[in-house]
Short mmCIF file of C-alpha atoms in Angstrom, two decimals:
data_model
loop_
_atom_site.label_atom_id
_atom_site.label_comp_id
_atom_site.label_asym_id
_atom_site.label_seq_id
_atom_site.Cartn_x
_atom_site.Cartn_y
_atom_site.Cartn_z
CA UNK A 10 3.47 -23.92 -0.68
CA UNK A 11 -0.29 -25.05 -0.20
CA UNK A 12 -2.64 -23.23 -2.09
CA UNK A 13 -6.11 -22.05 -1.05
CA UNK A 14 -8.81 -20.41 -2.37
CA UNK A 15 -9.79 -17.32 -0.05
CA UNK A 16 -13.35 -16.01 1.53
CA UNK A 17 -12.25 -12.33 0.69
CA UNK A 18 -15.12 -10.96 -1.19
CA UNK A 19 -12.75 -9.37 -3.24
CA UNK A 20 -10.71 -12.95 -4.12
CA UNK A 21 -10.34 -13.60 -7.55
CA UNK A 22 -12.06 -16.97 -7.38
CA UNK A 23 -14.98 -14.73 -6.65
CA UNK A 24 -14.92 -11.65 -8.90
CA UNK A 25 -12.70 -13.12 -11.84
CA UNK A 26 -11.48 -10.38 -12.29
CA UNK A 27 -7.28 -9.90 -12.71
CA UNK A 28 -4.55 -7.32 -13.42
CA UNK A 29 -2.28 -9.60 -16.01
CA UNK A 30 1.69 -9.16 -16.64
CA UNK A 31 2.35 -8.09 -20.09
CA UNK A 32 3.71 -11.96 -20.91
CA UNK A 33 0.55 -13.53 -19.72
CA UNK A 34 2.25 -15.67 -16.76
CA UNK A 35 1.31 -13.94 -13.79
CA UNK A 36 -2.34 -12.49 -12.58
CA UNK A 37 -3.28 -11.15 -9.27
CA UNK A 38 -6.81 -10.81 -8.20
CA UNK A 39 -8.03 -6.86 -9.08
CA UNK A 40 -10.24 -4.55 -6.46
CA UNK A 41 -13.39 -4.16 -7.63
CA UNK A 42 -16.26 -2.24 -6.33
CA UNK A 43 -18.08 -2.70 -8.80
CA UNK A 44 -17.77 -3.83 -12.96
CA UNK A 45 -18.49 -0.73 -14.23
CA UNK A 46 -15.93 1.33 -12.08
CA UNK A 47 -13.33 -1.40 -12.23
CA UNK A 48 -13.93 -0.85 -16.33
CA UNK A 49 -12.98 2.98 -15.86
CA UNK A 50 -9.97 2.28 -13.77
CA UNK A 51 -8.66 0.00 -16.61
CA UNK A 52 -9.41 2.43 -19.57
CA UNK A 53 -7.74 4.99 -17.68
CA UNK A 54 -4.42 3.01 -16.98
CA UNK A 55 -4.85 1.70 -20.18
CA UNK A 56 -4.85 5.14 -21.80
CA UNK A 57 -2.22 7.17 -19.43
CA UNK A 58 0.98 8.42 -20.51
CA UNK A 59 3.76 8.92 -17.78
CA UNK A 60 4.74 12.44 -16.84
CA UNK A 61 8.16 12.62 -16.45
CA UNK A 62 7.96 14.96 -12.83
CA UNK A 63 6.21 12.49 -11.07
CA UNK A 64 6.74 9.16 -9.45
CA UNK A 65 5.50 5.57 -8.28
CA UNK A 66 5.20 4.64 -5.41
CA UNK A 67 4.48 0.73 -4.75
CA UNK A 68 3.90 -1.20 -1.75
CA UNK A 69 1.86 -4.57 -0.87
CA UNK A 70 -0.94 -3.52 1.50
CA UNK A 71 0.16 -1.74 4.93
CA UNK A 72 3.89 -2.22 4.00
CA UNK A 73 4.34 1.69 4.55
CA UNK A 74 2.33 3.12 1.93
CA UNK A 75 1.27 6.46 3.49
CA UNK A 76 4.71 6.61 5.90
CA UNK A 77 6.39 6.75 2.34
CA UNK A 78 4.16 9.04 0.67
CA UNK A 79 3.86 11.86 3.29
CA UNK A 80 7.65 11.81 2.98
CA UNK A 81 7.84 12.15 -0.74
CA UNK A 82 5.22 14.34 -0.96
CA UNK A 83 6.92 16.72 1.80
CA UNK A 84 10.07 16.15 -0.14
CA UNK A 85 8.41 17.79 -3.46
CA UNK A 86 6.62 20.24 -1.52
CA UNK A 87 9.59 21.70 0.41
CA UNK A 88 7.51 21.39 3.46
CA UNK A 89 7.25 19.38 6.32
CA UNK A 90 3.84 20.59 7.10
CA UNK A 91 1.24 17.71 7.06
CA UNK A 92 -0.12 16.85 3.45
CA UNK A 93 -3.42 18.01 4.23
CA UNK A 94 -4.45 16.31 0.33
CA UNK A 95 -5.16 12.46 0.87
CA UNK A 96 -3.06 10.26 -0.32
CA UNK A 97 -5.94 7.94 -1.95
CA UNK A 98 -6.91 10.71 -4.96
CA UNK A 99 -3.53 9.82 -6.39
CA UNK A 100 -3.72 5.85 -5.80
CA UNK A 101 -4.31 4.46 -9.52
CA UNK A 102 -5.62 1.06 -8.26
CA UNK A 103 -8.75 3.64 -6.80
CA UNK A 104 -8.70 6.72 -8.40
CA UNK A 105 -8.77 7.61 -12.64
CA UNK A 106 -4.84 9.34 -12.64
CA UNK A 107 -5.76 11.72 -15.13
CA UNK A 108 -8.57 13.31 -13.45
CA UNK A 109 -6.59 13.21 -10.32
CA UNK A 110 -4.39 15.77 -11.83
CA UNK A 111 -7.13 17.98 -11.09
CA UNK A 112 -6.92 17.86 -7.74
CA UNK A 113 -3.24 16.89 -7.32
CA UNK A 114 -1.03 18.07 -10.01
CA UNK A 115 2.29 17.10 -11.63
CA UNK A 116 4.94 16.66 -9.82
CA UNK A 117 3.22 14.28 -7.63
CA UNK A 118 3.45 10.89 -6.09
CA UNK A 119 0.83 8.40 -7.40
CA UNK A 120 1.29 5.36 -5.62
CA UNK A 121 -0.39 1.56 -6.10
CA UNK A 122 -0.42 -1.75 -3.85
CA UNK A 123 -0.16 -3.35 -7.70
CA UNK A 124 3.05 -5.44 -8.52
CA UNK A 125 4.86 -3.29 -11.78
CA UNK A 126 4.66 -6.10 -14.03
CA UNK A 127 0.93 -6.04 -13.91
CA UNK A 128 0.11 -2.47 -15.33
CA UNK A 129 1.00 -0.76 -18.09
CA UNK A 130 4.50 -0.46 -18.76
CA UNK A 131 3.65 3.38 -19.04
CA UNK A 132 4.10 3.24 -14.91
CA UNK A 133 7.46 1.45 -15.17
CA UNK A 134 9.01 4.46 -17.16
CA UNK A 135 9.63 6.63 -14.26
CA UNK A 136 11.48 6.36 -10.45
CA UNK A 137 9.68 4.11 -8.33
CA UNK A 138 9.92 3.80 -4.72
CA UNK A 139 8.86 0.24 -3.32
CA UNK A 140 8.48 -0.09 0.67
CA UNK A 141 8.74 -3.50 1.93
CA UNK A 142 7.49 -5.03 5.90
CA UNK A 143 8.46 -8.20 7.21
CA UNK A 144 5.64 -10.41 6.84
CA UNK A 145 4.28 -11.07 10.15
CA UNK A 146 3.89 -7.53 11.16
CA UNK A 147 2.36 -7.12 7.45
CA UNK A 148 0.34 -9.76 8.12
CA UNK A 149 -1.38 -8.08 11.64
CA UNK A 150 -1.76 -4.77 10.32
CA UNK A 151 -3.56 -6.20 7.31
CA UNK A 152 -5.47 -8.13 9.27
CA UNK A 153 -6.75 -4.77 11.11
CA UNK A 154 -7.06 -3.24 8.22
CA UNK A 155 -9.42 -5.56 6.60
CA UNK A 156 -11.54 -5.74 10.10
CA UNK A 157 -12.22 -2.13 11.18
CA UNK A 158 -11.78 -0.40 7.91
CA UNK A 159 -12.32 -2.58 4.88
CA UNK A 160 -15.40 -3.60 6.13
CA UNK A 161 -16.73 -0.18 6.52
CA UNK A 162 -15.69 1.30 2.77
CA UNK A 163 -18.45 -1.01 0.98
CA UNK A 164 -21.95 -3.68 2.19
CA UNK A 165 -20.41 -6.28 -0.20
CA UNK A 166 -17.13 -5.86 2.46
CA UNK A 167 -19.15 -5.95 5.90
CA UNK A 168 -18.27 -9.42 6.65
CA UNK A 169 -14.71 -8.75 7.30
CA UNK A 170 -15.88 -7.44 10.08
CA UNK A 171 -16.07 -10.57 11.96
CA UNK A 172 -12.89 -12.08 10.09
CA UNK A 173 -11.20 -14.19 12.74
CA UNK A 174 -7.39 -14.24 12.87
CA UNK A 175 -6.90 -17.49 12.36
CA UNK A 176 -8.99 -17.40 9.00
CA UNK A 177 -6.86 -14.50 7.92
CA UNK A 178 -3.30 -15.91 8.71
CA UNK A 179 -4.15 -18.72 6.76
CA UNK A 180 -5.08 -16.88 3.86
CA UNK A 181 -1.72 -14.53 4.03
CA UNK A 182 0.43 -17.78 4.40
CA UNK A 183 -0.99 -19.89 1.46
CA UNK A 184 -3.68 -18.11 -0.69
CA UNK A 185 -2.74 -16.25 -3.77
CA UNK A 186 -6.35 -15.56 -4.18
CA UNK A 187 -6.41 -11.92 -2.32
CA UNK A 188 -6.66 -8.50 -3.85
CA UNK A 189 -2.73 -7.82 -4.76
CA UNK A 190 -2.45 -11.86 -4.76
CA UNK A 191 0.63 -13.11 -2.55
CA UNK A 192 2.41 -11.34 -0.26
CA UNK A 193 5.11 -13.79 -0.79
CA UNK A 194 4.89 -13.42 -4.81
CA UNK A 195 4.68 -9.87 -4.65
CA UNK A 196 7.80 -9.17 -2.47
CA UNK A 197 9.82 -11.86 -4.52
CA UNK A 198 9.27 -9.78 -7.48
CA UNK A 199 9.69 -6.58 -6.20
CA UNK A 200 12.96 -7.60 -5.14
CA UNK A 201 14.23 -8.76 -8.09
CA UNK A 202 13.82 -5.38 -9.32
CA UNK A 203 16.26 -3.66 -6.38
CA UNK A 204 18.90 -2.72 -8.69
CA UNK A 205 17.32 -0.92 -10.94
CA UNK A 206 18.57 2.09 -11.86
CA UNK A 207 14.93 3.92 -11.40
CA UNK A 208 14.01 1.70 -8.37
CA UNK A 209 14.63 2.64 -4.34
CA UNK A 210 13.95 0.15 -2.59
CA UNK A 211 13.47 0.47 1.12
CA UNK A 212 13.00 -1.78 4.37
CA UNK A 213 10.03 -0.09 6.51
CA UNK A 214 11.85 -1.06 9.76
CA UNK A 215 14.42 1.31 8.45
CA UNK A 216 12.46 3.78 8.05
CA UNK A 217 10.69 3.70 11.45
CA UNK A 218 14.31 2.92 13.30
CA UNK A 219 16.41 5.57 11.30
CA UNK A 220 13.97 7.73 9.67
CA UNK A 221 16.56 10.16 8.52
CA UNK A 222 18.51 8.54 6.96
CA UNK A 223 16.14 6.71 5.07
CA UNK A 224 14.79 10.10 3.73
CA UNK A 225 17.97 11.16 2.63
CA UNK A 226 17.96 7.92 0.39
CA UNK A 227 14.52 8.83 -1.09
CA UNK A 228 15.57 12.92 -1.09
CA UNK A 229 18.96 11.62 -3.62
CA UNK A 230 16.76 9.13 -5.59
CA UNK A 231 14.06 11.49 -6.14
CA UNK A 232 16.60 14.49 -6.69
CA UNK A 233 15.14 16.90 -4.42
CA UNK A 234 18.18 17.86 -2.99
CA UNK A 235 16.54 19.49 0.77
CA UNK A 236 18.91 20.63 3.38
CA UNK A 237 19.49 18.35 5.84
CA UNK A 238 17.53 20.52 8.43
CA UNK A 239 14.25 19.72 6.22
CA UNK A 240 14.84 16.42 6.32
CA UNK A 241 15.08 15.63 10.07
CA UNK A 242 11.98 18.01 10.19
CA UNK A 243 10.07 15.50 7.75
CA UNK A 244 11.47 12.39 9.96
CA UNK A 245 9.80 14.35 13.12
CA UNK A 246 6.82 15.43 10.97
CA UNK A 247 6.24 11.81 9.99
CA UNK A 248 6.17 10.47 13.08
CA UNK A 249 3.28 7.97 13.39
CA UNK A 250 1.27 9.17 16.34
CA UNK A 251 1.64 13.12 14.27
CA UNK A 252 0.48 11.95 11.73
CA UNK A 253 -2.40 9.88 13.23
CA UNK A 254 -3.53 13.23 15.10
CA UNK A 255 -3.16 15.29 12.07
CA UNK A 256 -5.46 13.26 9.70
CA UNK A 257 -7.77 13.21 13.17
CA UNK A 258 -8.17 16.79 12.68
CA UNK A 259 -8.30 17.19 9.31
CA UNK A 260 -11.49 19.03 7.77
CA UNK A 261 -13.30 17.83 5.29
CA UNK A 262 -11.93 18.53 1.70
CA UNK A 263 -13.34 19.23 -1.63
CA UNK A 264 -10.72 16.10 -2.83
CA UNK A 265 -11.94 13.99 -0.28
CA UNK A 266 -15.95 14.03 -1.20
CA UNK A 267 -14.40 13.82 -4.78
CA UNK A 268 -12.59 10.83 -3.78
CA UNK A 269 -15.14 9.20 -2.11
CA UNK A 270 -17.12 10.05 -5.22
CA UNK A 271 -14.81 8.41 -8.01
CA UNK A 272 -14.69 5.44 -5.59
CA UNK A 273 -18.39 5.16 -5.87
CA UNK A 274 -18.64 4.01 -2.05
CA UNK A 275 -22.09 3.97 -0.97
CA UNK A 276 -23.20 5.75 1.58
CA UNK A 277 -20.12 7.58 2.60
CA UNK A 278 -19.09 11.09 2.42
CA UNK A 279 -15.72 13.41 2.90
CA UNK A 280 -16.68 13.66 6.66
CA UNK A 281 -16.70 9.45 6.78
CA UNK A 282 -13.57 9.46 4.65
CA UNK A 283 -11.96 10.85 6.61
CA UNK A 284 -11.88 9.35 9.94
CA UNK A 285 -11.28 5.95 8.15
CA UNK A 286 -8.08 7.91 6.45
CA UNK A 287 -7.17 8.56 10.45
CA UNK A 288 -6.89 5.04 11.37
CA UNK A 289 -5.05 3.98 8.80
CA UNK A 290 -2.32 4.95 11.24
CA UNK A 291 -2.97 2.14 14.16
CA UNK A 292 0.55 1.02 15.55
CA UNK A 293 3.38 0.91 13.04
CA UNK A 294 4.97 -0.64 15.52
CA UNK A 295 8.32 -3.45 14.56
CA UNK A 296 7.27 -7.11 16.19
CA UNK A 297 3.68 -6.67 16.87
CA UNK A 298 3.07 -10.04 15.48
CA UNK A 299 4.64 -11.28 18.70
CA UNK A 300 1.34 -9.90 20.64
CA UNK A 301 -0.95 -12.14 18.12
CA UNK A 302 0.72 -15.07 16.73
CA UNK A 303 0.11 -18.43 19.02
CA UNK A 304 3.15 -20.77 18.77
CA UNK A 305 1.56 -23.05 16.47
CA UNK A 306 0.90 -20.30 13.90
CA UNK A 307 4.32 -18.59 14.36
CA UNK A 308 5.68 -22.20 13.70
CA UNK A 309 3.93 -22.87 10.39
CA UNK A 310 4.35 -19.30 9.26
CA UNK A 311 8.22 -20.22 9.54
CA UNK A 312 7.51 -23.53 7.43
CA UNK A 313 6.28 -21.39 4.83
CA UNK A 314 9.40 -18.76 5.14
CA UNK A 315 11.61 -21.34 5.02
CA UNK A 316 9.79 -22.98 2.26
CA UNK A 317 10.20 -19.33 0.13
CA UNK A 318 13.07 -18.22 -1.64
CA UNK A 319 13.11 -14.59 -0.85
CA UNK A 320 13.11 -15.63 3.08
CA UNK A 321 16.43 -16.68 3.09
CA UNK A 322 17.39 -13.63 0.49
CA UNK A 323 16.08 -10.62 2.10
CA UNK A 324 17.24 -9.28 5.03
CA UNK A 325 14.16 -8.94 7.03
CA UNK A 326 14.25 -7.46 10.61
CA UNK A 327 11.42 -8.93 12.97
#
């Protein structure tokens, strides 16, 4: 594949800052909102030791991060009412995990958008869920992401607002210069890893086409043995547009101004947080890259598929 060096402002050409794999051979690009809170979030990786009651989840960016952890968290909790804590205190790539406990507590479901090999293989000791999205309908919803939300979390990130599509795509298809680094590297890897005994891996079309059943998967791997009944609750519960409306009309917490806080994102408070957290949910929809892509575009991002290994190996559903 062509390389590229991206525009992101968060691209590791620009920052130079990386989250390495313990052997040294692989690096992805780190978030960073600043040095001195990037420096915190490494101590306190650095520094954690795993609690046995909870577990990972891991995704690439909008792969089915918060789909997945609503349903694990409801799964622990017994509950399909809506997780009214957001999901972001308990993301180690943002928030310190051991002050997190103070607002979330073990058992929980910490979750990261980093590949396992690149953090401390203290987060490798427990069960780990990993949610993978075909590429092109990763590829839109990141690109939404980055334009109406990204750009509104941080001033260095305001330029995403005008990102143009065709900028973007090019990026996802041949850059491994983004926060997370490659798509393509990061699913390849992940992957590998589906046989694990302490890895579930799951396709998000699955989980939006035959939600529960998918849940049943994660309520055996995680050992919460709930009754069927609470199950197909949690597969209505987690419904996209429920979920949009419930984060909609959320109030304010105490963990979301201390999220916001730990974050260090200027100019922003609970109130802000929230409605941001509410559009995370925008379609979820299977083959929305068919609204977007021109033919020229869909035609080299099948080059690059073809080019890959793991898009002849995994069975992705467009």
């Amino acid at each position: 594949m062509e390389e590229r060096l991206s525009s992101h402002p968060f691209a590791g050409s620009k920052t130079g800052e990386y989250f390495v794999s313990d052997d040294g051979k692989f690096k992805v690009p780190a978030i960073m909102f600043n040095p001195e809170w990037l420096k915190n979030i490494r101590a306190d990786l650095a520094s954690y030791k795993w609690k046995s009651p909870d577990f990972l989840l891991a995704t690439y960016p909008k792969n089915g991060t918060h789909f997945m952890w609503e349903v694990m968290t409801m799964l622990l909790n017994g509950s399909a009412d809506n997780v009214t804590q957001p999901k972001e205190v308990v993301m180690i790539d943002f928030s310190p995990v051991e002050k997190s406990e103070e607002i979330i507590p073990s058992p929980r479901v910490l979750n990261t958008h980093y590949r396992l090999d690149v953090l401390p293989a203290e987060f490798r000791k427990g069960k780990t869920v990993v949610v993978v999205r075909n590429p092109k309908d990763a590829c839109i919803s990141m690109y939404y992401y980055e334009k109406n939300l990204s750009s509104k979390l941080d001033p260095a990130l305001a330029t995403l607002s005008t990102l143009a599509f065709e900028d973007y795509i090019q990026d996802y298809m041949y850059s491994k210069d983004l926060p997370y680094g490659s798509y393509f590297d990061y699913t390849e890897y992940m992957w590998s890893l589906r046989d694990e005994p302490n890895v579930l891996l799951v396709f998000y079309e699955d989980m939006k086409l035959n939600p529960a059943e998918v849940i049943q998967k994660v309520n055996e791997f995680m050992g919460t043995n709930r009754s069927p009944e609470l199950v197909q609750q949690i597969a209505e519960a987690t419904d996209i547009k429920k979920m949009r409306k419930a984060k909609e009309e959320a109030k304010p917490s105490k963990a979301m101004q201390k999220l916001t806080e730990q974050m260090q994102i200027k100019d922003f408070n609970a109130k802000d947080m929230n409605k941001v957290m509410a559009h995370m949910y925008r379609k979820g929809e299977i083959g929305d890259w068919k609204n977007h892509f021109t033919v020229a575009q869909n035609e080299a991002f099948d080059a690059v598929l073809a080019a890959w290994k793991g898009g002849n190996d995994i069975p992705f559903t467009y």
